[in-house]
Short mmCIF file of C-alpha atoms in Angstrom, two decimals:
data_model
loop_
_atom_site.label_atom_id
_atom_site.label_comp_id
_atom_site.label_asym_id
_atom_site.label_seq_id
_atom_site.Cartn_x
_atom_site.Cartn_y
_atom_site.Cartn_z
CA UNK M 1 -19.60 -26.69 13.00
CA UNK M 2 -16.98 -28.69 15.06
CA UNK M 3 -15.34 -26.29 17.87
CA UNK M 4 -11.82 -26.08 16.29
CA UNK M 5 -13.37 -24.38 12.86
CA UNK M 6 -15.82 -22.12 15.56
CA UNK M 7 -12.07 -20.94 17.01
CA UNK M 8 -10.79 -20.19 13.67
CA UNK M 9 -13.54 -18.28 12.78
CA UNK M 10 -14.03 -16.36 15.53
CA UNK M 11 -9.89 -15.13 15.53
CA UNK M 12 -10.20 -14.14 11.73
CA UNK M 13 -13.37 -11.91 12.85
CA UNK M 14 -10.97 -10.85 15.57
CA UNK M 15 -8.42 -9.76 13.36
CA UNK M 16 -10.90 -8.33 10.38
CA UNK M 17 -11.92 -5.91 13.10
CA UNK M 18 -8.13 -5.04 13.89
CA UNK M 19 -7.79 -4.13 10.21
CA UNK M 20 -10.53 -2.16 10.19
CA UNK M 21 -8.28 0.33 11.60
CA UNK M 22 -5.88 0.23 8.74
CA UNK M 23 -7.64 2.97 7.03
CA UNK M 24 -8.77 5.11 10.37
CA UNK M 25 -7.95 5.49 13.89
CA UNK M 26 -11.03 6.03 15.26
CA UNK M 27 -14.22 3.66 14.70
CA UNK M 28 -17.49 3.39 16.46
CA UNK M 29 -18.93 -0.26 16.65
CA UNK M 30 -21.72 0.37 14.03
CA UNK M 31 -18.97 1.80 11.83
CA UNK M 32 -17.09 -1.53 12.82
CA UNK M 33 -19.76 -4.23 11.92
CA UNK M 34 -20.44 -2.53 8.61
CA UNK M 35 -17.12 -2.89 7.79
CA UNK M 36 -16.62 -6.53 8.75
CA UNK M 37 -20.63 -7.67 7.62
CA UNK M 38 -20.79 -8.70 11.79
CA UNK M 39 -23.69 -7.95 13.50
CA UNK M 40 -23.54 -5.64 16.42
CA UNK M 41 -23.37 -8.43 19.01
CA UNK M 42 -21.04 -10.38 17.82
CA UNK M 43 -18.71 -7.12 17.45
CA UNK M 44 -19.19 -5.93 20.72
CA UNK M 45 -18.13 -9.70 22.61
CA UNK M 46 -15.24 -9.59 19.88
CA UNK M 47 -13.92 -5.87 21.13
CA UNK M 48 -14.48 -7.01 24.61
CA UNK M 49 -12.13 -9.28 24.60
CA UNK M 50 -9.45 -7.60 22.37
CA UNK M 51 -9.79 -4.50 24.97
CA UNK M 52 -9.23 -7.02 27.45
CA UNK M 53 -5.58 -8.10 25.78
CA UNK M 54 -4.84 -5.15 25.32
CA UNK M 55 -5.05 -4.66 21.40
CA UNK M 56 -8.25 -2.50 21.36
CA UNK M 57 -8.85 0.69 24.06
CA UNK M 58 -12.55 2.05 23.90
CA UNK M 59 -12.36 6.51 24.65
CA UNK M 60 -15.19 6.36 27.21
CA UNK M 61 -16.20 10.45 26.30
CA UNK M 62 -16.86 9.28 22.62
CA UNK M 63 -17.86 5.69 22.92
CA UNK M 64 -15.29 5.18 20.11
CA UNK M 65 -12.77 2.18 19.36
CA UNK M 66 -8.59 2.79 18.56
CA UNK M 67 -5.54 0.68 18.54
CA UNK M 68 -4.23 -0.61 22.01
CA UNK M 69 -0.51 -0.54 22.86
CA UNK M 70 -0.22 -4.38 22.92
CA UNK M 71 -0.34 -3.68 18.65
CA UNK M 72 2.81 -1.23 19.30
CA UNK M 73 4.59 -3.58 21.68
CA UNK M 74 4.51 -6.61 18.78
CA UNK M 75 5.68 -3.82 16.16
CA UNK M 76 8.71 -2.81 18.40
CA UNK M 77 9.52 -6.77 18.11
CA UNK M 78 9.54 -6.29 14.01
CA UNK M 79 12.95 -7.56 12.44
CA UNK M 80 13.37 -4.57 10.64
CA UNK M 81 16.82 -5.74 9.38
CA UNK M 82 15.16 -6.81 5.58
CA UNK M 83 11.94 -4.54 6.05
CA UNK M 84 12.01 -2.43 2.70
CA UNK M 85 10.08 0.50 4.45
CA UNK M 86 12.99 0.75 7.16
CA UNK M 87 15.63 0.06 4.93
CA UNK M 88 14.70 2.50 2.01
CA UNK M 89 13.60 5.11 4.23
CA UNK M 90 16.84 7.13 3.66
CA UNK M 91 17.27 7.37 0.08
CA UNK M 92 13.85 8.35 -0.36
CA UNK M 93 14.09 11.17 2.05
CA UNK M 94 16.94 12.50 -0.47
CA UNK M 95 14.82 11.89 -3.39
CA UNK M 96 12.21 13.37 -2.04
CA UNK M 97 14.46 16.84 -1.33
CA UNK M 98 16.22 16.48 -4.83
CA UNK M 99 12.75 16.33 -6.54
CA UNK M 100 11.00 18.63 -3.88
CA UNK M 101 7.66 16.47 -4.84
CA UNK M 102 6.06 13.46 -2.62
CA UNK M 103 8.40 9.88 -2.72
CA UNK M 104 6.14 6.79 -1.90
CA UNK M 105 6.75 2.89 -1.74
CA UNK M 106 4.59 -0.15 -3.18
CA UNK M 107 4.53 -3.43 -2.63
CA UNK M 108 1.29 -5.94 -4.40
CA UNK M 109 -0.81 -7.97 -2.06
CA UNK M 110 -3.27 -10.18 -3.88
CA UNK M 111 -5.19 -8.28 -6.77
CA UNK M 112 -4.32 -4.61 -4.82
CA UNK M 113 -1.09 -2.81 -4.07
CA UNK M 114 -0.18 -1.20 -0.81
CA UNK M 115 1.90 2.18 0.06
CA UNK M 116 4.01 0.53 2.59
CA UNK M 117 6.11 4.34 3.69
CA UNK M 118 6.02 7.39 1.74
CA UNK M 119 7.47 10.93 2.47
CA UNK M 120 5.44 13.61 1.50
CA UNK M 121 6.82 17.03 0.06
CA UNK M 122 7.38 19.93 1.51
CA UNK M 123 5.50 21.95 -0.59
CA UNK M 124 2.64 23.70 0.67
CA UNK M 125 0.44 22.52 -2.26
CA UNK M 126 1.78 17.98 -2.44
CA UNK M 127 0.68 14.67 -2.87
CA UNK M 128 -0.53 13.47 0.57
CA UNK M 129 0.26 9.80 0.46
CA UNK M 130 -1.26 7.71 3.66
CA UNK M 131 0.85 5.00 4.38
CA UNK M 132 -1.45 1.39 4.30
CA UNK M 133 -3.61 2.51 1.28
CA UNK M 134 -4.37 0.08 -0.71
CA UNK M 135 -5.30 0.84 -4.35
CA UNK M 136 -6.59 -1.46 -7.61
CA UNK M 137 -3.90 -2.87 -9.80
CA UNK M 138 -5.67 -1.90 -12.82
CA UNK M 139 -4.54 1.99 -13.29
CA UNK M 140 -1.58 4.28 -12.15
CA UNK M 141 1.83 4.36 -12.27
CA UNK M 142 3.13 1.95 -9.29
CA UNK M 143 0.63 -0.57 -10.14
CA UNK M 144 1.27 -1.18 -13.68
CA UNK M 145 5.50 -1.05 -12.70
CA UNK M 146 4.11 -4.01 -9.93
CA UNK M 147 2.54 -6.18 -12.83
CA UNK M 148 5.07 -5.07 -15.69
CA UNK M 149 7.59 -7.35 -13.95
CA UNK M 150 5.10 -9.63 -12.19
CA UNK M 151 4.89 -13.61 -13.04
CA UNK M 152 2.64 -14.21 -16.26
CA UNK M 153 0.34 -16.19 -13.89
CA UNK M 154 -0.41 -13.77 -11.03
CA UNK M 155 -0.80 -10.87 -14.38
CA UNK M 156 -3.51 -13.01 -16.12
CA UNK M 157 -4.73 -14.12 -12.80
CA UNK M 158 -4.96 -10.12 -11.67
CA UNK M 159 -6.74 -9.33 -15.12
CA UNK M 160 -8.97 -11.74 -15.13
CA UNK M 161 -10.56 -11.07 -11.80
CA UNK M 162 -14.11 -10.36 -12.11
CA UNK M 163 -13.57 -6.65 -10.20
CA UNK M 164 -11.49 -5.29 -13.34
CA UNK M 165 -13.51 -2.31 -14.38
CA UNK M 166 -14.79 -2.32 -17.13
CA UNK M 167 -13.24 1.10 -18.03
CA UNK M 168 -9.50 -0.50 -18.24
CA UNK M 169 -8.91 -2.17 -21.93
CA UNK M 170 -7.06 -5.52 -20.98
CA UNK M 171 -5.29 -5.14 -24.37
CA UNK M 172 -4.22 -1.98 -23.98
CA UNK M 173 -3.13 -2.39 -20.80
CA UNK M 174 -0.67 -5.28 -21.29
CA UNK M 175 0.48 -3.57 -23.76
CA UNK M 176 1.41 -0.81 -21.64
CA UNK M 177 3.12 -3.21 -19.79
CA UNK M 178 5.39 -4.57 -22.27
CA UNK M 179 6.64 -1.08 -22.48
CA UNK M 180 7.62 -0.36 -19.18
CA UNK M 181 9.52 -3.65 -19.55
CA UNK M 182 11.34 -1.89 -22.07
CA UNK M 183 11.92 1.27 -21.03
CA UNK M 184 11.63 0.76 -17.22
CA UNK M 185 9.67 2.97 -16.14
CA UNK M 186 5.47 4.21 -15.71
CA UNK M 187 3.95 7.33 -16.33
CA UNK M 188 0.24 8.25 -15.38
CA UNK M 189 -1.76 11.22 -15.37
CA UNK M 190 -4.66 11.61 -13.76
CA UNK M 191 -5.45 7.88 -13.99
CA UNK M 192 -6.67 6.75 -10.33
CA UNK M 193 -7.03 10.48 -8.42
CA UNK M 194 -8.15 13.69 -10.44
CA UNK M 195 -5.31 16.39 -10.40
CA UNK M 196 -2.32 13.88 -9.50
CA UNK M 197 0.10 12.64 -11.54
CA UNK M 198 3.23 10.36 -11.01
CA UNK M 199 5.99 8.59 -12.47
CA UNK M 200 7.52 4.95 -10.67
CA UNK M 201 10.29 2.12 -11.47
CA UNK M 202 11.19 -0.78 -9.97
CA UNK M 203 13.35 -1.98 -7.28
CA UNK M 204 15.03 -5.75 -7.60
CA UNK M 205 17.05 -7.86 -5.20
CA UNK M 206 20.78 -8.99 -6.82
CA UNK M 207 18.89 -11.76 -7.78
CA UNK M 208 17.07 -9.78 -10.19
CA UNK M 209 13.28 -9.87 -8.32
CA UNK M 210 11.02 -7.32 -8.48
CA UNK M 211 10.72 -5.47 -4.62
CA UNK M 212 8.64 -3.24 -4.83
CA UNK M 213 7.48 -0.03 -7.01
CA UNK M 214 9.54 3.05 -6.20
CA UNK M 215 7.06 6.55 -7.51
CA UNK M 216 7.51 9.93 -6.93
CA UNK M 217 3.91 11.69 -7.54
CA UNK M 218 2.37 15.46 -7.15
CA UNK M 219 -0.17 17.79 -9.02
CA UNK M 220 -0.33 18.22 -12.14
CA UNK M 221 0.13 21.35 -12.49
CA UNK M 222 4.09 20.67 -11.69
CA UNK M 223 4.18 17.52 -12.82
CA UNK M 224 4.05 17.33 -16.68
CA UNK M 225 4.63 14.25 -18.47
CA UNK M 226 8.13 15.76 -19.75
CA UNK M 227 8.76 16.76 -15.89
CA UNK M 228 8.35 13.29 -14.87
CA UNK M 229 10.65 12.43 -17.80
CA UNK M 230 13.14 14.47 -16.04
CA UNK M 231 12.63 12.52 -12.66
CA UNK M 232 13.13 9.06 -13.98
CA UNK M 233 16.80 9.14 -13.44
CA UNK M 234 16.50 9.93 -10.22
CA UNK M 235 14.38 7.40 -9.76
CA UNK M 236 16.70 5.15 -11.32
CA UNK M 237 19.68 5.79 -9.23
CA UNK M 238 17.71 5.62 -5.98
CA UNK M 239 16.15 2.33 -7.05
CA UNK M 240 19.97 0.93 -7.95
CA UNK M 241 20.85 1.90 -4.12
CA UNK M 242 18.11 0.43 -2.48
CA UNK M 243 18.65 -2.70 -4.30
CA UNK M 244 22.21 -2.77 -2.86
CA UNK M 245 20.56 -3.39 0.52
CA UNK M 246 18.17 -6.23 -0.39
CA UNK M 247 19.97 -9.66 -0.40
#
């Protein structure tokens, strides 16, 4: 292997361990290597030298691994100015306190989608919605609003992936998709998390692109399918406004 491909592989090992921490702030480096497939060597020369830039601090009392501040001195350098998760921020604090139930965002990467902000409800009993979790395509409400307006390629592309489960008709669910297209919104009960339901539409640009995946979600013992009904005018009027703010 020729240095320059050694280099590259040894920053995207680098960085798989820095999004090993997308999911949890605090990781041990056997937790670590499991995660990335590394062996325990390599991981430790690889947090060595992230701790020494600054992007990785080890807590000396626990022997555990968190984000450095280097990470939050690049995010303070975001341009937030077309970030959807700034910018939307507002209106779905007021849906959230209209609907009194837990507001979250989606965007797709790949074959998954990602909550990119959410603001959970106030209620003592709500949806708790971590922001960087991604989820399958395949089932819920936010996902199947994603694909619904998706390009035919990436859709057959998505279904056709060999981690599909097994469970999830393909038929059926373009079906479903078709009529979301029509009606414009996605219902689902109880379809990726026991006890949780949740209804989402989707946000375009002027020029008519699909965004992201706007959802509002919560138990389901408030949130029947002729509640959610209720919501999706809400939902539609916040979507409108964000969509005034994306060029």
């Amino acid at each position: 292997m020729s240095e320059e491909k050694k280099t590259v592989r040894a920053a995207e090992r680098a960085l798989d361990i820095l999004l090993c921490f997308v999911s949890q702030p605090h990781l041990g480096l056997t937790e670590i290597a499991k995660q990335t497939q590394l062996n325990k060597s390599t991981v430790f020369r690889l947090l060595a030298t992230l701790e020494s830039k600054g992007f990785i601090k080890r807590d000396p009392e626990t022997d555990k691994y968190q984000l450095g501040f280097r990470i939050w001195e690049l995010a303070a350098n975001i341009d937030q100015s077309h970030d959807p998760a700034i910018l939307f921020l507002p209106e779905m604090e007021s849906l959230r306190d209209e609907l009194e139930e837990t507001v979250s965002l989606y965007i797709r990467d790949g074959n998954e989608r990602i909550r990119v902000q959410a603001v959970e409800s106030k209620q003592a009993i709500r949806r708790v919605a971590p922001i960087g979790a991604r989820m399958p395509l395949a089932v819920g409400a936010s996902s199947k609003v994603l694909m619904a307006y998706t390009d035919p390629k990436v859709l057959e592309q998505v279904i056709q992936d060999p981690m599909w489960p097994m469970g999830v008709n393909k038929e059926v669910y373009q079906a479903q998709l078709k009529q979301i297209r029509e009606e414009g919104y996605a219902i689902s009960v109880e379809e990726r998390e026991a006890g949780t339901a949740a209804v989402a539409v989707p946000i375009f640009n002027r020029r008519k692109q699909l965004i992201a995946a706007l959802a509002v979600s919560g138990p389901v013992s408030r949130m029947s399918v002729q509640q959610m009904m209720q919501f999706v005018p809400n939902l539609v009027k916040a979507a409108e406004q964000m969509s005034k703010k994306i060029s």
